[in-house]
CSV table of C-alpha atoms in Angstrom, one decimal:
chain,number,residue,atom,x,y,z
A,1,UNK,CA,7.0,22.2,-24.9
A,2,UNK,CA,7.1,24.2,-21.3
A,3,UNK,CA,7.9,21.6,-18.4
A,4,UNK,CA,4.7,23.3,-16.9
A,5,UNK,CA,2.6,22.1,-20.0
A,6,UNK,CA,4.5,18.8,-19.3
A,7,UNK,CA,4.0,18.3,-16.4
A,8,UNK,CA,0.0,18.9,-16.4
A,9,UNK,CA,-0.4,16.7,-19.2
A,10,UNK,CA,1.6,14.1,-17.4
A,11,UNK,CA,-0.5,14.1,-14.1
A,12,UNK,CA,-3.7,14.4,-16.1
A,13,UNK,CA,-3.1,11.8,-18.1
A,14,UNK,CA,-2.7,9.1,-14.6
A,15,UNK,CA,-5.7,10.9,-13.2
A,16,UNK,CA,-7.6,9.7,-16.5
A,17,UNK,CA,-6.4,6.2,-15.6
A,18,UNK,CA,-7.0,6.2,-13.0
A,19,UNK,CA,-10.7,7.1,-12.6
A,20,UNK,CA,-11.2,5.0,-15.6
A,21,UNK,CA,-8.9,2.1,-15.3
A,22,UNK,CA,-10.5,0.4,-12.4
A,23,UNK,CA,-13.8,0.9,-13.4
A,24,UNK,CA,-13.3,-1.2,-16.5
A,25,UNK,CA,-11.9,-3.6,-14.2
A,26,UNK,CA,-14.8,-3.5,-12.1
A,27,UNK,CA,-17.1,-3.8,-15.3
A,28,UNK,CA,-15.3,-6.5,-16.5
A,29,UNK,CA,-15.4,-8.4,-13.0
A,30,UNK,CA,-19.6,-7.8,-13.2
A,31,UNK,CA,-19.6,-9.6,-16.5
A,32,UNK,CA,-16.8,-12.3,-16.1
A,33,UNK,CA,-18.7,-13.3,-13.0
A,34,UNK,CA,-22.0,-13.4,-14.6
A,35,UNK,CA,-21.0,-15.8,-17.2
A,36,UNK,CA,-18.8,-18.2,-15.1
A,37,UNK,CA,-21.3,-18.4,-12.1
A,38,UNK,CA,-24.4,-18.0,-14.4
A,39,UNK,CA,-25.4,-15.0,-12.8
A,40,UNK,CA,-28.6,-13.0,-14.3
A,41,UNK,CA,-29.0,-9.7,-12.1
A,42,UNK,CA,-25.7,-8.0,-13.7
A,43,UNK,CA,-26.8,-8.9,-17.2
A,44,UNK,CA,-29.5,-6.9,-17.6
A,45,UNK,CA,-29.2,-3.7,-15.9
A,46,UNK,CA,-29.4,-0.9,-18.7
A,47,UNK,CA,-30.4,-3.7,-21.5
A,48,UNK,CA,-27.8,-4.6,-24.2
A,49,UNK,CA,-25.1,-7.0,-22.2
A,50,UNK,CA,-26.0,-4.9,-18.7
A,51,UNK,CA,-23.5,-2.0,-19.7
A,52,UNK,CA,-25.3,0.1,-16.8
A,53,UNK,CA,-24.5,-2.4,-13.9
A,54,UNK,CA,-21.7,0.0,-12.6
A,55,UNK,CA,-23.5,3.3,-13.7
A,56,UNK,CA,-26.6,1.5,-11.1
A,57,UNK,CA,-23.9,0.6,-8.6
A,58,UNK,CA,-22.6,4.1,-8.1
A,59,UNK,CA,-26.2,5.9,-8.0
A,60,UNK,CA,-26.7,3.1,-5.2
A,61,UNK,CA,-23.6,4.3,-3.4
A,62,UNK,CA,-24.6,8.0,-4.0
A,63,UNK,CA,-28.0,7.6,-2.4
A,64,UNK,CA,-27.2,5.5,0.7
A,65,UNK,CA,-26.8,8.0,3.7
A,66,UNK,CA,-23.5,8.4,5.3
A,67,UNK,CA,-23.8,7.0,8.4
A,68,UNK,CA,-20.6,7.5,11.3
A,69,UNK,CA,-20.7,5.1,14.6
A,70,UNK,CA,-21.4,7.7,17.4
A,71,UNK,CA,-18.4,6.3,19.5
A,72,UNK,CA,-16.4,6.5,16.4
A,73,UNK,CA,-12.9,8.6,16.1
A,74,UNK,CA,-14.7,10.6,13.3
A,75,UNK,CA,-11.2,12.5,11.9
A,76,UNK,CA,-9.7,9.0,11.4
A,77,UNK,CA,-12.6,7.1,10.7
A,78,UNK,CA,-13.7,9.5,7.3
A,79,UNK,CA,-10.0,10.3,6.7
A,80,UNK,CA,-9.3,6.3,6.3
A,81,UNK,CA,-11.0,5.7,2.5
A,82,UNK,CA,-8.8,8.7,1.1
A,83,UNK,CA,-5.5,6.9,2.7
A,84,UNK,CA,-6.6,3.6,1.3
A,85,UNK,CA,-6.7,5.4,-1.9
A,86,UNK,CA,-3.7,7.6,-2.7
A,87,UNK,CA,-1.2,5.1,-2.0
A,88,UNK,CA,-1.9,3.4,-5.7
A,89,UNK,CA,-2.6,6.8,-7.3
A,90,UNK,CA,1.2,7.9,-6.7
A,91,UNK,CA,1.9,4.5,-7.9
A,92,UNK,CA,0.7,5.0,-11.0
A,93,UNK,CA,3.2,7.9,-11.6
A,94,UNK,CA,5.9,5.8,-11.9
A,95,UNK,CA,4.7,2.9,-13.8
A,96,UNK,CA,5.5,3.2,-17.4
A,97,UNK,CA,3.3,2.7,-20.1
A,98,UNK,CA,5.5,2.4,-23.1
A,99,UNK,CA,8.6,3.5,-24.1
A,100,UNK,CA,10.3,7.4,-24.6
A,101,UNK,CA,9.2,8.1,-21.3
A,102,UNK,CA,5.6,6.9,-21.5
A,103,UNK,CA,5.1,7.5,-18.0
A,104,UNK,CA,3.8,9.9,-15.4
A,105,UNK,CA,7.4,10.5,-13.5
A,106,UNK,CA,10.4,8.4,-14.3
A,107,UNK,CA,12.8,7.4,-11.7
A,108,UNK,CA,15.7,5.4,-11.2
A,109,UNK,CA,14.9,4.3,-7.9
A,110,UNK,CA,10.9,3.6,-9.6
A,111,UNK,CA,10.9,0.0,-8.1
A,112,UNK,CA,11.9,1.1,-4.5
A,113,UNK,CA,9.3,3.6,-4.3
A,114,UNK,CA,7.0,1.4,-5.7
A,115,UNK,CA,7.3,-1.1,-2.9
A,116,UNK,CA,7.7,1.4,-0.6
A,117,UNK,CA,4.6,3.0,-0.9
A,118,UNK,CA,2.1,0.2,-1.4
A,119,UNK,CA,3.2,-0.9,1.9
A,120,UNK,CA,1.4,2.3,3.2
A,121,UNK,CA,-1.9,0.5,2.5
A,122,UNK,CA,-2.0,-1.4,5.8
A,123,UNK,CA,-2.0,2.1,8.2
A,124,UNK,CA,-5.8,2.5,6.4
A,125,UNK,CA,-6.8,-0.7,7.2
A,126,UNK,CA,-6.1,-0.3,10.7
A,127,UNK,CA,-6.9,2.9,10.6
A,128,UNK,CA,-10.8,1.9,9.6
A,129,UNK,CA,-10.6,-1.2,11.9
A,130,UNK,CA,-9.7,1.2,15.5
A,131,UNK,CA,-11.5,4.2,14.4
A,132,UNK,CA,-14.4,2.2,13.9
A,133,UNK,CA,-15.1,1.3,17.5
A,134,UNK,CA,-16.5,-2.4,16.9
A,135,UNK,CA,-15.4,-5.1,17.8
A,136,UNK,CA,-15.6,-7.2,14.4
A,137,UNK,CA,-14.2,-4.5,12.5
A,138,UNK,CA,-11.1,-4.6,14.8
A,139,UNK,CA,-10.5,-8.4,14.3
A,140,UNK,CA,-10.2,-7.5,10.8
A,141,UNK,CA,-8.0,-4.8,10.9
A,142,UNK,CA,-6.1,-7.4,12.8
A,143,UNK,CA,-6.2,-10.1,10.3
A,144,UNK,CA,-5.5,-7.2,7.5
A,145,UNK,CA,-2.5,-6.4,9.1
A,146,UNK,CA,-1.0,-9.8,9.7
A,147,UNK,CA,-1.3,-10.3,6.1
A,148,UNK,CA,-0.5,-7.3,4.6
A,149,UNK,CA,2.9,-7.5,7.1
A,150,UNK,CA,3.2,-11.3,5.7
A,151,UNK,CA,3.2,-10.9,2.5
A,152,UNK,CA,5.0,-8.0,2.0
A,153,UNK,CA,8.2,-10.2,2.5
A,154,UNK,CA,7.7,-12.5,-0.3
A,155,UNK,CA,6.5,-9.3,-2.5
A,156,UNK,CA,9.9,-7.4,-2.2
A,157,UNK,CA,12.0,-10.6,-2.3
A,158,UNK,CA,10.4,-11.5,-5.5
A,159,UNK,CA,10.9,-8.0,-7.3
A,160,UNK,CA,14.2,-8.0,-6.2
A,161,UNK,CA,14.7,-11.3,-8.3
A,162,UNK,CA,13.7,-9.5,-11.6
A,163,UNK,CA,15.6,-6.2,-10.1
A,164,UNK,CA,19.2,-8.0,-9.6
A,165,UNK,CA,18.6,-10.1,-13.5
A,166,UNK,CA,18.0,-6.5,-14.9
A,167,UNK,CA,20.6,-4.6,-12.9
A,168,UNK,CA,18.7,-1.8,-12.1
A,169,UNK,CA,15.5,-0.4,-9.6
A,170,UNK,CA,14.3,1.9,-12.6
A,171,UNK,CA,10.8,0.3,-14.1
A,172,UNK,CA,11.5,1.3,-17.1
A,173,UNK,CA,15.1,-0.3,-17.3
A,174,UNK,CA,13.7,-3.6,-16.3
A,175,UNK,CA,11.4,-3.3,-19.2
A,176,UNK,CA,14.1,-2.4,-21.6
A,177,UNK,CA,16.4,-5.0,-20.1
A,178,UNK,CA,13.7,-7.8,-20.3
A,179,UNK,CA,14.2,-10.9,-22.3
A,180,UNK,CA,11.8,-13.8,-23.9
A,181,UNK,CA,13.7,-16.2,-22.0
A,182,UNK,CA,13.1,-14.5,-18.5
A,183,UNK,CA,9.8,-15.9,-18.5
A,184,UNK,CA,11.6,-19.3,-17.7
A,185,UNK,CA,14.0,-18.4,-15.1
A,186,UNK,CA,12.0,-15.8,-13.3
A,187,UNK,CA,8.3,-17.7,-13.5
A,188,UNK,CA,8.8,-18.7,-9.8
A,189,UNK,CA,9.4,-14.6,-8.9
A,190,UNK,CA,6.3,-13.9,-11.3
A,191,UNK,CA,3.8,-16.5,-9.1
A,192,UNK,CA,5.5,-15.3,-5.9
A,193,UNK,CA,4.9,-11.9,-6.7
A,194,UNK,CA,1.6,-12.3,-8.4
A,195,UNK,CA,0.0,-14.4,-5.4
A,196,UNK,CA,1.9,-11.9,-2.9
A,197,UNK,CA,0.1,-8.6,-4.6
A,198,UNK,CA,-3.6,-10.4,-4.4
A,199,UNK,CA,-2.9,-11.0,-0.6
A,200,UNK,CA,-2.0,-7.3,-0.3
A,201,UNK,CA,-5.0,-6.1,-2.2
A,202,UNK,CA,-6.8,-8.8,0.1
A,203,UNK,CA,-8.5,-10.3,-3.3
A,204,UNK,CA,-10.1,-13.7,-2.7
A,205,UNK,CA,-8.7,-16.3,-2.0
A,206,UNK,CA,-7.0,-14.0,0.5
A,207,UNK,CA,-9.9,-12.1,1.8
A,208,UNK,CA,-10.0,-12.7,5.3
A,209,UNK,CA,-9.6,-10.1,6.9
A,210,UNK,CA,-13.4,-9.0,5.0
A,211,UNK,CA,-14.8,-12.7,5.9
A,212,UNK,CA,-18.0,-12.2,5.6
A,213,UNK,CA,-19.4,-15.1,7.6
A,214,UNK,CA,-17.3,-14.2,10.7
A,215,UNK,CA,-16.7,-10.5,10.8
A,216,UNK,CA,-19.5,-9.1,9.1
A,217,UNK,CA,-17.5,-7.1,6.8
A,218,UNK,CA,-13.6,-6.7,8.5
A,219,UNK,CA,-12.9,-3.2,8.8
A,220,UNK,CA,-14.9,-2.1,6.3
A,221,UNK,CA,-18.3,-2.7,8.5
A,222,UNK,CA,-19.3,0.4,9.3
A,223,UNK,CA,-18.7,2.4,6.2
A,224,UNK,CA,-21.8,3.3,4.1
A,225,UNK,CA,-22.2,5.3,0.9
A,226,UNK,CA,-19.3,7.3,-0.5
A,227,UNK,CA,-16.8,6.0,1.7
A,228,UNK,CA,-17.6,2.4,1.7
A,229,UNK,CA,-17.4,2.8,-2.3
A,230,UNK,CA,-14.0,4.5,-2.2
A,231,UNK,CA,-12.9,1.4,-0.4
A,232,UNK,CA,-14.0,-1.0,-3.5
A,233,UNK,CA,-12.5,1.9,-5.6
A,234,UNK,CA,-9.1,1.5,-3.6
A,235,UNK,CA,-9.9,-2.8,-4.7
A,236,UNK,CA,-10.0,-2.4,-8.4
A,237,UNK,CA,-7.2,0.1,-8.2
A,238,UNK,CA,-5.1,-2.3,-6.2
A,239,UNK,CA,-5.8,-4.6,-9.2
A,240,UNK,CA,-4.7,-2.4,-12.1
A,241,UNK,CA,-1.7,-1.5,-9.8
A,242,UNK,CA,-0.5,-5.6,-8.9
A,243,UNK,CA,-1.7,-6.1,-13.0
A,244,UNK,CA,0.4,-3.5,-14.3
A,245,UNK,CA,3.7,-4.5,-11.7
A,246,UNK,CA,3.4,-7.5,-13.4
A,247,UNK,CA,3.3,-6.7,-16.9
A,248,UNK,CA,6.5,-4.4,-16.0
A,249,UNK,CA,8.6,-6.5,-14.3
A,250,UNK,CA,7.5,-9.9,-15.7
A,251,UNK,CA,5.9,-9.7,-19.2
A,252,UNK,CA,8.0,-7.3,-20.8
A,253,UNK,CA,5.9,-4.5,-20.2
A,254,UNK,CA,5.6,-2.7,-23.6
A,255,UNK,CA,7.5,-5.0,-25.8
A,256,UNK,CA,5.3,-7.2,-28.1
A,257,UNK,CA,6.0,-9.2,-31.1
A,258,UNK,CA,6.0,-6.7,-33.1
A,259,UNK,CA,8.7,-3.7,-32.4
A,260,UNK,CA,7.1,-1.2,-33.5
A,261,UNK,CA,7.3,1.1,-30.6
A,262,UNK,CA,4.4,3.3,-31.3
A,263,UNK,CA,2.2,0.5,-30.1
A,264,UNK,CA,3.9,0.1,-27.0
A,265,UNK,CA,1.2,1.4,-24.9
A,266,UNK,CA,-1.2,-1.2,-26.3
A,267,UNK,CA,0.9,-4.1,-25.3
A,268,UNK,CA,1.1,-2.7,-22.1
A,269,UNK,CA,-2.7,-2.8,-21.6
A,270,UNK,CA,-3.5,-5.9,-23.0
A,271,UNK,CA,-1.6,-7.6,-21.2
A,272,UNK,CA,-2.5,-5.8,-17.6
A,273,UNK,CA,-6.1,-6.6,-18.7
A,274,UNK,CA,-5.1,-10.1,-18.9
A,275,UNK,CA,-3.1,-10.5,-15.8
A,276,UNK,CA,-6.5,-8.8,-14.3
A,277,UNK,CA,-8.8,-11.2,-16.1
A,278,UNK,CA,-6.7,-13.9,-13.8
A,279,UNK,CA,-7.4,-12.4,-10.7
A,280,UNK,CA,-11.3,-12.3,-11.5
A,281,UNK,CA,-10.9,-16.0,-12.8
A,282,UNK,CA,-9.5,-16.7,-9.0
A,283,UNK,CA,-12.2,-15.0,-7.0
A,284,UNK,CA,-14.4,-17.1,-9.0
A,285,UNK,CA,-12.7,-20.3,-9.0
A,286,UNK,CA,-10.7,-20.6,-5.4
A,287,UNK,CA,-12.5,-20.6,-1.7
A,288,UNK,CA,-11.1,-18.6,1.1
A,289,UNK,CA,-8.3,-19.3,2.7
A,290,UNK,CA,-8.3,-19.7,6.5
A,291,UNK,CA,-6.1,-17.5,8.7
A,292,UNK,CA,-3.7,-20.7,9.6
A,293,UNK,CA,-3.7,-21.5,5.7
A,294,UNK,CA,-3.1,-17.9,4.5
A,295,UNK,CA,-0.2,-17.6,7.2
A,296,UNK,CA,1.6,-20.8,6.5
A,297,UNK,CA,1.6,-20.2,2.5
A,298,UNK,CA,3.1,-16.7,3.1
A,299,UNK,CA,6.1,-18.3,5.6
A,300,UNK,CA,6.4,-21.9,4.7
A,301,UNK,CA,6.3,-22.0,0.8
A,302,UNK,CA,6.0,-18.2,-0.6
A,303,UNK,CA,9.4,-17.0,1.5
A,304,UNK,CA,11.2,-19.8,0.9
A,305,UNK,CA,10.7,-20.0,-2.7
A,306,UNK,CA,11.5,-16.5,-3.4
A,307,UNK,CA,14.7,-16.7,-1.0
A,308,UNK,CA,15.7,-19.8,-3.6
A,309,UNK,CA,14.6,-17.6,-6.7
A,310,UNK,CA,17.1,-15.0,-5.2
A,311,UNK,CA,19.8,-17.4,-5.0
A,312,UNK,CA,19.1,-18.6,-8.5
A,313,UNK,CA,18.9,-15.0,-9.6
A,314,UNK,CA,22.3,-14.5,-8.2
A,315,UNK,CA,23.8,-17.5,-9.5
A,316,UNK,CA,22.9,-17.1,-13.4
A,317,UNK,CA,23.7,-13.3,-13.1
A,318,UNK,CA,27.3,-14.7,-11.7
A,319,UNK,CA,27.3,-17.0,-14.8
A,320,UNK,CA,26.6,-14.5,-17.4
């Protein structure tokens, strides 16, 4: 096959997932929500089950005007959604699906990147927060960045844990080098990473910087239409992206119980559908941390457990 051929079919194939990806997250999240808070509106949009709910919810979007603040910095202010957006897309290059290279670019270095690039999802949040010249959307841009800052810590010490047990930064190694029995010695990485990645995709319990009853909507007030749905967009990606980390570092990625390899790819989504289902169970089932709770989890429990998981790490590696 010509690398060129390759290559398209490699890039198409994450652009399919991930313009569809998130929105069966998002379709899932309407009807998960519906039955656990006994909600009626997104049942019944479309008929059968409320399969249109999202297909209504983007022709809202479409319709609403787009609507700038006149003392806005208009460049930054439109240029923000896009930046909130593309960070997750190039992670879902490296991120492998199955095995044989199953994946949109392999690298060795796939976990580094990784990290390094969804910490590029606080510079859109404060870029929608000061280019939005209001005052409540500033506060959360504030509060965003705190938390985004925060809990990146945890979030890199945690993947380092599985990274040092694996001996390697390449995703796919990790997955190959993944073992039943990691799910014993590396659970406190997996909660510490999994808890870390909702606070940077500012999912409830850890929304707010988007409090609702304080700051209208954080920094993503005065958005309207298209952009303000790019930002939801950016959400559920940020879901399949923390879903899919864990699968690949955690769960085994692609291994199952079977090992036939051609399913690989199946394994892989079921289980980042599951790890998703979790974070919809917690937005239904947890209130809203306050600032002074969200900050003291992140630096009084979250850092110190994952420096201890390190140490651990370290420590059995040295035994073995």
């Amino acid at each position: 096959m010509p690398l060129w051929v390759e290559l398209v079919l490699r890039v198409g194939g994450v652009l399919v997932a991930f313009l569809t990806l998130p929105l069966l997250v998002g379709q899932t999240e309407h009807k998960v929500m519906a039955h656990m808070q006994g909600r009626l509106g997104p049942m019944y949009a479309g008929g059968f089950h409320g399969w249109a709910q999202l297909v209504a919810d983007g022709v809202k979007f479409v319709q609403k005007e787009d609507v700038t603040p006149r003392e806005a910095d208009r460049a930054v202010f439109r240029l923000a959604p896009a930046v909130a957006l593309v960070p997750y897309l190039l992670v879902l290059l490296v991120i492998p699906l199955g095995p044989n290279d199953l994946v949109g670019q392999p690298l060795d270095i796939g976990l580094f990147f990784v990290l390094a690039v969804v910490g590029v999802g606080v510079v859109a949040v404060l870029m929608s927060a000061w280019a939005s010249a209001n005052k409540y959307s500033l506060l959360g841009g504030l509060r965003g960045a705190a938390q985004l800052l925060g809990y990146e810590l945890p979030l890199v010490l945690a993947a380092a844990s599985v990274a040092m047990a694996a001996g390697t930064l390449s995703l796919s190694g990790i997955v190959e080098a993944w073992q039943p029995w990691w799910l014993l010695w590396q659970a406190p990485a997996m909660i510490i990473f999994f808890v870390a990645g909702l606070a940077e995709i500012r999912r409830p319990p850890f929304d707010m910087p988007i409090a609702d009853s304080e700051l209208v909507f954080g920094y993503m007030t005065e958005y309207t239409g298209l952009r303000f749905a790019f930002f939801l967009l950016a959400e559920y990606v940020g879901i399949v992206v923390i879903a899919a980390l864990t699968t690949v570092l955690f769960l085994g990625g692609w291994q199952g119980p079977f090992a036939d390899e051609q399913l690989g790819w199946l394994w892989t989504l079921l289980k980042i559908f599951a790890v998703a289902f979790v974070i919809i169970w917690l937005r239904v089932s947890y209130p809203r941390l306050r600032e002074d709770q969200l900050q003291r989890l992140c630096w009084l429990v979250l850092v110190p457990a994952s420096l201890a998981q390190l140490v651990l790490t370290a420590a059995v590696r040295i035994a073995l």
